[in-house]
XYZ file of C-alpha atoms in Angstrom:
451
model
C 47.397 19.005 108.308
C 47.154 22.492 106.151
C 48.661 22.335 102.741
C 51.523 23.794 102.365
C 52.149 24.116 98.601
C 51.798 27.612 97.772
C 50.504 29.390 94.214
C 53.844 29.094 92.564
C 53.903 25.270 93.418
C 50.483 24.780 91.376
C 51.178 27.175 88.353
C 54.498 24.981 88.107
C 52.392 21.710 87.742
C 49.544 23.230 85.830
C 52.131 24.547 83.446
C 53.844 21.247 83.319
C 50.755 19.289 82.182
C 49.627 22.339 79.708
C 52.802 21.807 77.849
C 52.070 18.114 77.354
C 48.292 18.816 76.355
C 49.454 21.503 73.464
C 52.127 18.527 72.075
C 55.481 19.145 70.148
C 55.019 21.450 67.455
C 58.018 19.719 65.498
C 56.317 16.360 65.730
C 53.467 17.927 64.470
C 55.032 19.359 61.408
C 56.597 15.943 60.481
C 53.407 14.456 60.981
C 51.477 16.595 58.484
C 54.524 16.422 56.158
C 53.951 12.283 56.356
C 50.393 13.206 55.814
C 50.812 15.088 52.637
C 53.497 12.954 51.226
C 51.028 9.791 51.890
C 48.293 11.328 49.830
C 50.409 12.463 46.983
C 51.739 9.036 46.462
C 47.997 7.350 46.738
C 47.445 10.177 44.151
C 49.802 8.866 42.005
C 49.289 5.207 42.317
C 45.524 5.786 41.511
C 45.987 7.880 38.601
C 48.252 5.209 37.176
C 45.933 2.408 38.003
C 43.489 4.331 36.461
C 45.601 4.357 33.247
C 46.362 0.931 33.560
C 43.215 -0.149 33.610
C 41.763 2.175 30.674
C 45.009 0.824 28.715
C 44.026 -2.760 29.308
C 40.030 -2.700 29.103
C 37.870 0.282 28.265
C 39.544 3.147 26.211
C 42.825 1.095 24.956
C 42.175 2.790 21.667
C 42.471 6.486 22.602
C 45.409 5.820 24.778
C 47.589 4.379 22.670
C 46.423 7.261 19.845
C 47.630 9.742 22.464
C 50.953 8.113 22.880
C 51.298 7.640 19.148
C 50.252 11.125 18.370
C 52.693 12.669 20.949
C 55.425 9.934 19.821
C 54.942 11.231 15.929
C 55.396 14.946 17.363
C 58.139 14.227 19.180
C 60.385 11.936 16.767
C 59.711 14.857 14.144
C 60.914 17.108 16.331
C 64.202 15.170 17.413
C 64.577 14.428 13.623
C 64.574 18.080 12.637
C 66.657 19.057 15.373
C 69.272 16.558 14.198
C 69.355 18.386 10.731
C 69.761 21.801 12.336
C 73.004 20.072 14.261
C 74.270 18.986 11.179
C 74.057 22.642 9.433
C 75.706 23.684 12.637
C 78.370 21.267 12.401
C 80.785 19.505 9.722
C 80.083 15.995 10.523
C 83.054 13.827 9.948
C 85.017 16.044 8.307
C 85.131 18.310 11.520
C 86.742 15.329 13.301
C 90.231 15.977 14.418
C 93.049 15.454 16.923
C 94.272 19.401 16.085
C 94.752 21.641 19.027
C 93.426 24.864 17.581
C 91.263 25.165 14.537
C 90.737 28.568 12.289
C 87.680 28.768 10.445
C 86.146 31.913 8.515
C 84.221 34.855 11.186
C 81.598 35.276 8.284
C 79.621 32.247 7.262
C 76.613 32.857 4.422
C 73.372 31.417 5.855
C 72.318 31.084 2.068
C 74.914 28.640 1.255
C 73.611 25.435 2.877
C 69.755 26.288 1.064
C 71.095 27.776 -2.633
C 74.272 25.686 -2.857
C 76.079 28.790 -3.197
C 79.637 28.085 -1.705
C 80.378 29.552 2.015
C 82.938 31.338 2.794
C 86.717 30.036 3.040
C 89.859 30.862 4.168
C 92.554 32.685 1.399
C 96.633 32.235 1.106
C 96.163 29.169 3.943
C 99.202 27.256 2.067
C 101.153 29.994 2.791
C 100.195 31.155 6.486
C 100.237 27.522 7.653
C 103.959 27.421 6.565
C 104.148 30.674 8.739
C 102.257 28.680 11.615
C 104.406 25.735 11.375
C 107.637 27.735 12.020
C 106.164 29.253 15.310
C 107.819 27.857 18.870
C 105.662 25.246 20.363
C 103.772 24.671 17.049
C 104.476 20.817 15.992
C 102.431 21.119 12.503
C 99.894 22.895 10.451
C 97.673 22.312 7.805
C 94.985 24.002 5.667
C 91.810 21.671 5.016
C 90.126 21.653 2.296
C 86.868 19.503 1.573
C 85.125 19.137 -1.886
C 82.382 16.325 -2.881
C 83.903 14.969 -5.918
C 82.857 11.808 -8.062
C 84.924 8.905 -8.168
C 85.587 6.145 -10.488
C 87.745 3.111 -11.040
C 90.497 4.095 -13.458
C 89.514 2.754 -16.936
C 85.615 4.252 -16.121
C 84.061 0.626 -15.591
C 81.738 1.477 -13.052
C 79.446 4.107 -12.360
C 80.819 7.315 -10.885
C 80.391 7.896 -6.932
C 80.098 10.897 -4.677
C 83.028 10.836 -1.849
C 83.772 14.049 0.008
C 87.642 14.752 -0.456
C 89.776 16.239 2.318
C 92.751 18.444 1.069
C 95.794 18.238 3.940
C 99.324 18.528 4.308
C 100.465 15.219 6.111
C 103.901 15.082 8.074
C 106.076 12.726 9.462
C 102.953 12.129 12.457
C 99.775 10.457 12.469
C 97.368 12.738 12.652
C 93.670 12.413 12.526
C 91.811 14.680 9.813
C 88.055 14.010 9.008
C 88.151 10.794 11.297
C 90.950 9.353 8.866
C 94.635 9.068 10.379
C 97.570 10.666 7.672
C 99.972 8.387 8.392
C 99.375 6.325 4.827
C 100.018 9.511 3.287
C 103.582 10.668 1.935
C 104.701 13.569 4.087
C 104.635 16.780 2.468
C 102.731 18.342 -0.486
C 105.461 18.734 -3.382
C 102.796 19.609 -6.253
C 102.651 22.886 -4.513
C 105.866 24.128 -5.621
C 105.978 27.576 -3.496
C 102.843 28.383 -4.807
C 103.335 27.650 -8.631
C 101.656 24.156 -8.463
C 104.180 22.553 -10.762
C 105.303 20.077 -8.455
C 105.341 15.966 -8.963
C 101.670 15.015 -7.665
C 101.989 12.127 -5.251
C 97.788 10.384 -6.431
C 97.550 8.793 -3.189
C 94.254 8.568 -1.413
C 93.464 7.031 1.833
C 89.512 5.633 1.916
C 87.012 5.357 4.761
C 85.379 2.058 5.293
C 81.829 3.808 4.172
C 84.020 5.462 1.101
C 85.878 2.033 -0.039
C 82.657 0.381 0.265
C 80.744 2.674 -2.250
C 83.688 2.659 -4.581
C 83.940 -0.921 -4.368
C 87.472 -0.508 -3.865
C 90.553 -1.871 -1.905
C 94.172 -1.132 -0.832
C 96.587 -0.169 -4.017
C 93.193 -0.034 -6.597
C 93.100 2.573 -8.802
C 90.800 5.383 -9.100
C 90.046 8.393 -11.173
C 87.840 11.570 -10.755
C 85.334 11.449 -13.311
C 86.246 13.125 -16.956
C 82.633 14.482 -16.246
C 84.034 16.957 -13.841
C 86.457 18.118 -16.576
C 84.967 18.107 -19.761
C 84.590 21.681 -19.425
C 88.416 22.035 -18.608
C 90.060 20.578 -21.614
C 92.089 18.175 -19.278
C 92.708 14.865 -18.251
C 91.115 13.751 -15.011
C 93.934 12.746 -12.317
C 94.662 9.078 -11.681
C 95.080 8.446 -7.769
C 95.593 5.366 -5.890
C 94.169 3.769 -2.810
C 96.955 3.699 -0.350
C 94.853 2.574 2.809
C 91.156 2.099 3.708
C 90.479 2.876 6.953
C 87.569 3.036 9.851
C 86.660 6.341 10.668
C 86.962 7.441 14.220
C 83.667 9.638 13.928
C 82.030 10.019 17.237
C 78.838 11.932 15.813
C 76.977 9.067 14.426
C 78.445 10.286 10.729
C 80.646 6.801 10.561
C 78.821 5.776 7.132
C 79.922 9.471 5.405
C 82.308 8.228 2.501
C 85.469 10.182 3.178
C 88.675 10.226 1.611
C 92.086 11.780 2.745
C 94.526 13.336 -0.469
C 97.259 15.831 -0.850
C 96.350 19.665 -0.299
C 97.449 21.103 -3.887
C 96.894 18.055 -5.723
C 92.971 18.777 -4.692
C 92.796 22.575 -4.751
C 94.379 22.159 -8.372
C 91.456 20.260 -9.687
C 89.083 21.759 -7.666
C 89.908 25.356 -8.844
C 90.911 26.320 -5.206
C 94.861 27.034 -6.734
C 93.814 30.693 -7.268
C 94.149 32.062 -3.894
C 95.140 29.165 -1.828
C 91.707 28.540 -0.429
C 90.669 26.327 2.188
C 87.566 25.954 4.401
C 89.716 25.507 7.472
C 93.379 25.352 8.930
C 94.526 23.355 12.143
C 97.079 23.603 14.265
C 98.846 20.840 16.391
C 101.245 21.426 19.053
C 100.988 23.298 22.847
C 97.415 24.695 23.549
C 98.715 28.266 24.235
C 101.209 28.270 21.405
C 99.294 26.942 18.840
C 96.299 29.383 19.494
C 98.692 32.506 19.547
C 100.052 31.280 16.461
C 96.849 30.857 14.928
C 95.492 34.170 16.039
C 98.723 35.909 14.477
C 98.213 34.554 11.232
C 94.643 35.162 11.125
C 93.543 37.714 13.478
C 90.252 38.504 11.864
C 88.988 35.044 11.611
C 87.265 32.587 14.384
C 89.897 30.159 16.187
C 88.984 27.555 18.520
C 89.463 24.062 19.651
C 87.662 21.689 18.286
C 85.230 19.378 19.479
C 82.538 16.723 19.267
C 79.547 17.381 18.171
C 77.195 18.715 20.981
C 74.017 20.458 20.703
C 75.310 23.664 21.877
C 76.480 24.090 18.339
C 73.119 25.189 17.458
C 73.541 28.663 19.102
C 76.759 29.007 17.112
C 74.662 29.157 13.509
C 71.740 31.144 12.853
C 70.430 29.128 9.986
C 70.963 26.091 12.222
C 68.989 27.965 15.681
C 66.213 29.319 13.397
C 65.621 25.603 12.293
C 65.826 23.935 15.833
C 63.511 26.703 17.143
C 60.604 26.702 14.857
C 60.687 23.006 15.144
C 60.364 23.434 18.758
C 57.541 25.722 18.529
C 55.726 23.886 16.676
C 56.403 20.208 18.156
C 55.338 22.079 21.177
C 51.862 23.507 19.698
C 50.718 20.568 17.987
C 51.591 18.115 21.480
C 50.028 20.787 23.605
C 46.955 20.805 21.447
C 46.540 17.191 20.762
C 46.751 16.305 24.514
C 44.466 19.056 25.383
C 41.772 17.610 22.951
C 42.184 14.325 23.863
C 42.564 14.535 27.644
C 39.611 17.218 27.391
C 37.501 13.911 25.810
C 38.841 11.437 28.381
C 37.680 13.590 31.127
C 34.309 14.427 29.916
C 33.536 10.625 29.420
C 35.281 10.125 33.184
C 32.621 12.534 34.746
C 31.278 9.436 36.360
C 34.101 8.189 38.049
C 35.225 11.772 39.071
C 31.144 12.635 40.852
C 32.253 8.810 42.616
C 35.311 10.263 43.955
C 33.532 13.275 45.358
C 31.109 11.285 46.636
C 33.633 9.562 48.431
C 35.403 12.631 50.349
C 37.903 13.772 47.559
C 38.487 17.090 47.440
C 38.773 19.059 44.607
C 42.308 19.359 44.389
C 42.831 16.117 44.335
C 40.466 14.996 41.635
C 42.406 18.007 39.612
C 45.628 15.909 40.808
C 44.237 12.511 39.182
C 43.657 14.556 36.191
C 46.614 16.359 35.824
C 48.881 13.133 36.935
C 47.156 10.865 34.326
C 47.739 13.653 31.728
C 51.577 13.792 32.133
C 51.960 10.457 32.308
C 50.684 9.538 28.967
C 52.493 12.608 27.629
C 56.133 11.316 28.909
C 55.560 7.723 27.778
C 54.646 9.211 24.319
C 58.094 11.130 24.841
C 60.310 8.288 25.485
C 58.878 6.237 23.028
C 59.240 9.702 20.279
C 62.748 10.513 21.455
C 63.718 6.692 20.432
C 61.788 7.261 17.125
C 63.384 10.348 16.542
C 67.130 8.834 17.044
C 66.092 6.037 14.688
C 64.668 7.999 12.206
C 67.949 9.994 12.328
C 69.962 6.742 11.144
C 67.397 6.099 8.242
C 67.376 9.675 6.969
C 71.445 9.013 6.757
C 71.260 5.908 4.853
C 68.458 6.555 2.622
C 70.610 9.901 1.726
C 73.786 8.101 1.637
C 72.209 5.347 -0.663
C 71.004 8.087 -2.969
C 74.552 9.348 -3.299
C 74.772 12.346 -0.529
C 78.224 12.865 0.231
C 77.669 13.289 3.709
C 75.053 12.779 6.578
C 71.924 14.903 6.699
C 71.073 14.692 10.356
C 72.957 14.210 13.457
C 72.228 12.367 16.523
C 73.126 12.871 20.313
C 72.136 10.975 23.485
C 70.817 14.664 24.900
C 68.146 14.225 22.156
C 65.960 11.727 24.208
C 65.973 14.001 27.399
C 65.344 16.796 25.723
C 62.000 15.305 23.864
C 61.169 14.313 27.842
C 61.539 18.165 29.040
C 59.670 19.442 25.573
C 56.768 17.268 26.229
C 56.309 17.718 29.713
C 56.217 21.604 28.672
C 53.450 20.832 26.066
C 51.983 18.586 28.907
C 51.785 21.617 30.991
C 50.454 23.422 28.496
C 47.551 21.184 27.807
C 46.610 20.545 31.287
C 44.370 23.903 32.260
C 41.876 22.518 29.397
C 41.006 18.936 31.046
C 41.185 20.653 34.313
C 38.463 23.127 33.429
C 36.219 20.400 31.895
C 36.907 17.929 35.526
C 36.296 21.088 38.151
C 32.752 21.295 36.371
C 31.789 17.674 37.184
C 29.539 17.769 40.183
C 27.885 14.597 41.768
C 24.091 15.854 41.425
C 24.434 16.637 37.548
C 26.063 13.035 37.263
C 22.936 11.290 39.268
C 20.861 13.293 37.397
C 21.983 11.729 34.496
C-alpha cells in the first residue's frame, strides 16, 4: 500500500524532532548562570584556602604585616574622623530634650585652632523671655558654656576644670547638657531684669564625672578657683552641690565633667553679662510654635532641632569636614600603597603556583580573580580590625585627655565608623589591585619551567 502521508506531515514530523535537538534557550541560560556561579564560588574558596595555607604554614609573617599595616592605617583614619566629629558636635553639652535650638549663623573656623572665642548670641535673656510668652511655647532658656576651675571651699585640694553650663530652669524637669535641671531652683533671680544685682542661688548640679574629678558629693561646698578672679579684685563665688547625676549622654561623652548652674550667675563671673551673651537658646513646646518663636526672636540665626551625634554633622562644619577629608585622602593613599606593594611582592613569589594553575587549565581571568580576591580579603580583614582599634583609640584618647584636665572629650565615636572603615579599605584595595594583577598577568608556564 502506498504511503498516504503528505509533505506537510513529513515537515511536521521533522520540525518536532528539530525542536527537541535544538533544546530550550531558557534552560541553557539557567545552566550557564549556574556554571558561572559555581566557578566563582570555587575561585573564592580556592583564594581563601590559599590565604589560610600561607597564613598558617608558609608566609604568615607577610600576611600578618599586611593586616597590621591596614589595621593601623584604618585605626588612625577612624581616630582622626572622631576628632573631626568632636569639632562639629558640642559633645555632652549639646545633648538636651528641647524642641528647637538657636545657634549663631556664623562660626569662626579658627576658634577651635587658636583658642579665640567663637560666635555667641546676644540679648539672650531678654529674647528668651519674649519666646516664653509666645503661644505653644512651654519654656525657653539661653545656654552659656564656660570651662571653669572649681575647688573645694577653702582651697584644700587643687582646682579641677569643669564645664559649667548656665541655664534658666523652670518648674518642669528639663535635660540640658545631659543633666536634669530638676535640682536647680526655678527661675534666675540674679538677673533682676538685666541689672544682675539680684540674689544668687549658688546651686550646682554635677555630673558623676565632675563629682569624681572634684571628689565632691551632694551638699558639698565648692568655689570657683580664686586664680580666675585675681585680676578682678573680687571674692570667688561659693556654690553648693544640690545633686550628682549620671549623664544621659548618647555620644560616648559620659566621662566629660559637666555641671549645671543658673545662667545669670555664670554670666556674671564669666564676663558675659555685658550683652547678655550665650552660646545657644533652647526652646521647649509644640514643634511648629517653638520653631516659629525661635525664628521670630532670631531671624538671622540658625534654628534647628537638636539631635544626637551623627557623622552627617561633618558636612555642616568647615574645619571638621576638611579634617575628615584630609584623613580620608591620606588613609586611602597609604593603605593602597602598602597593599599594592605587599601584594605585588607576594604574587612575584607565587609565580610558580600561578603557572601550575595555568597548566591545569585555569584561564587568565580566573588566575587574576584569585589574586584580586586574595588581596581584597586581606584588606577587609585589616579594615575590620582597624575599625575596632580606632573605636578603642577614641576612648583611650578621651581618657588620657580627661586625666590631663581637658574639660571635654576630644573625639567622638559612632557605630557607623566600623562599616565606614570597611568601605574605605575596600576602595583602597580596588586602587591597589591593578599592580599585583599586572605582575600576575606576566607569569607564564614556560618562563617558570625554565627557572
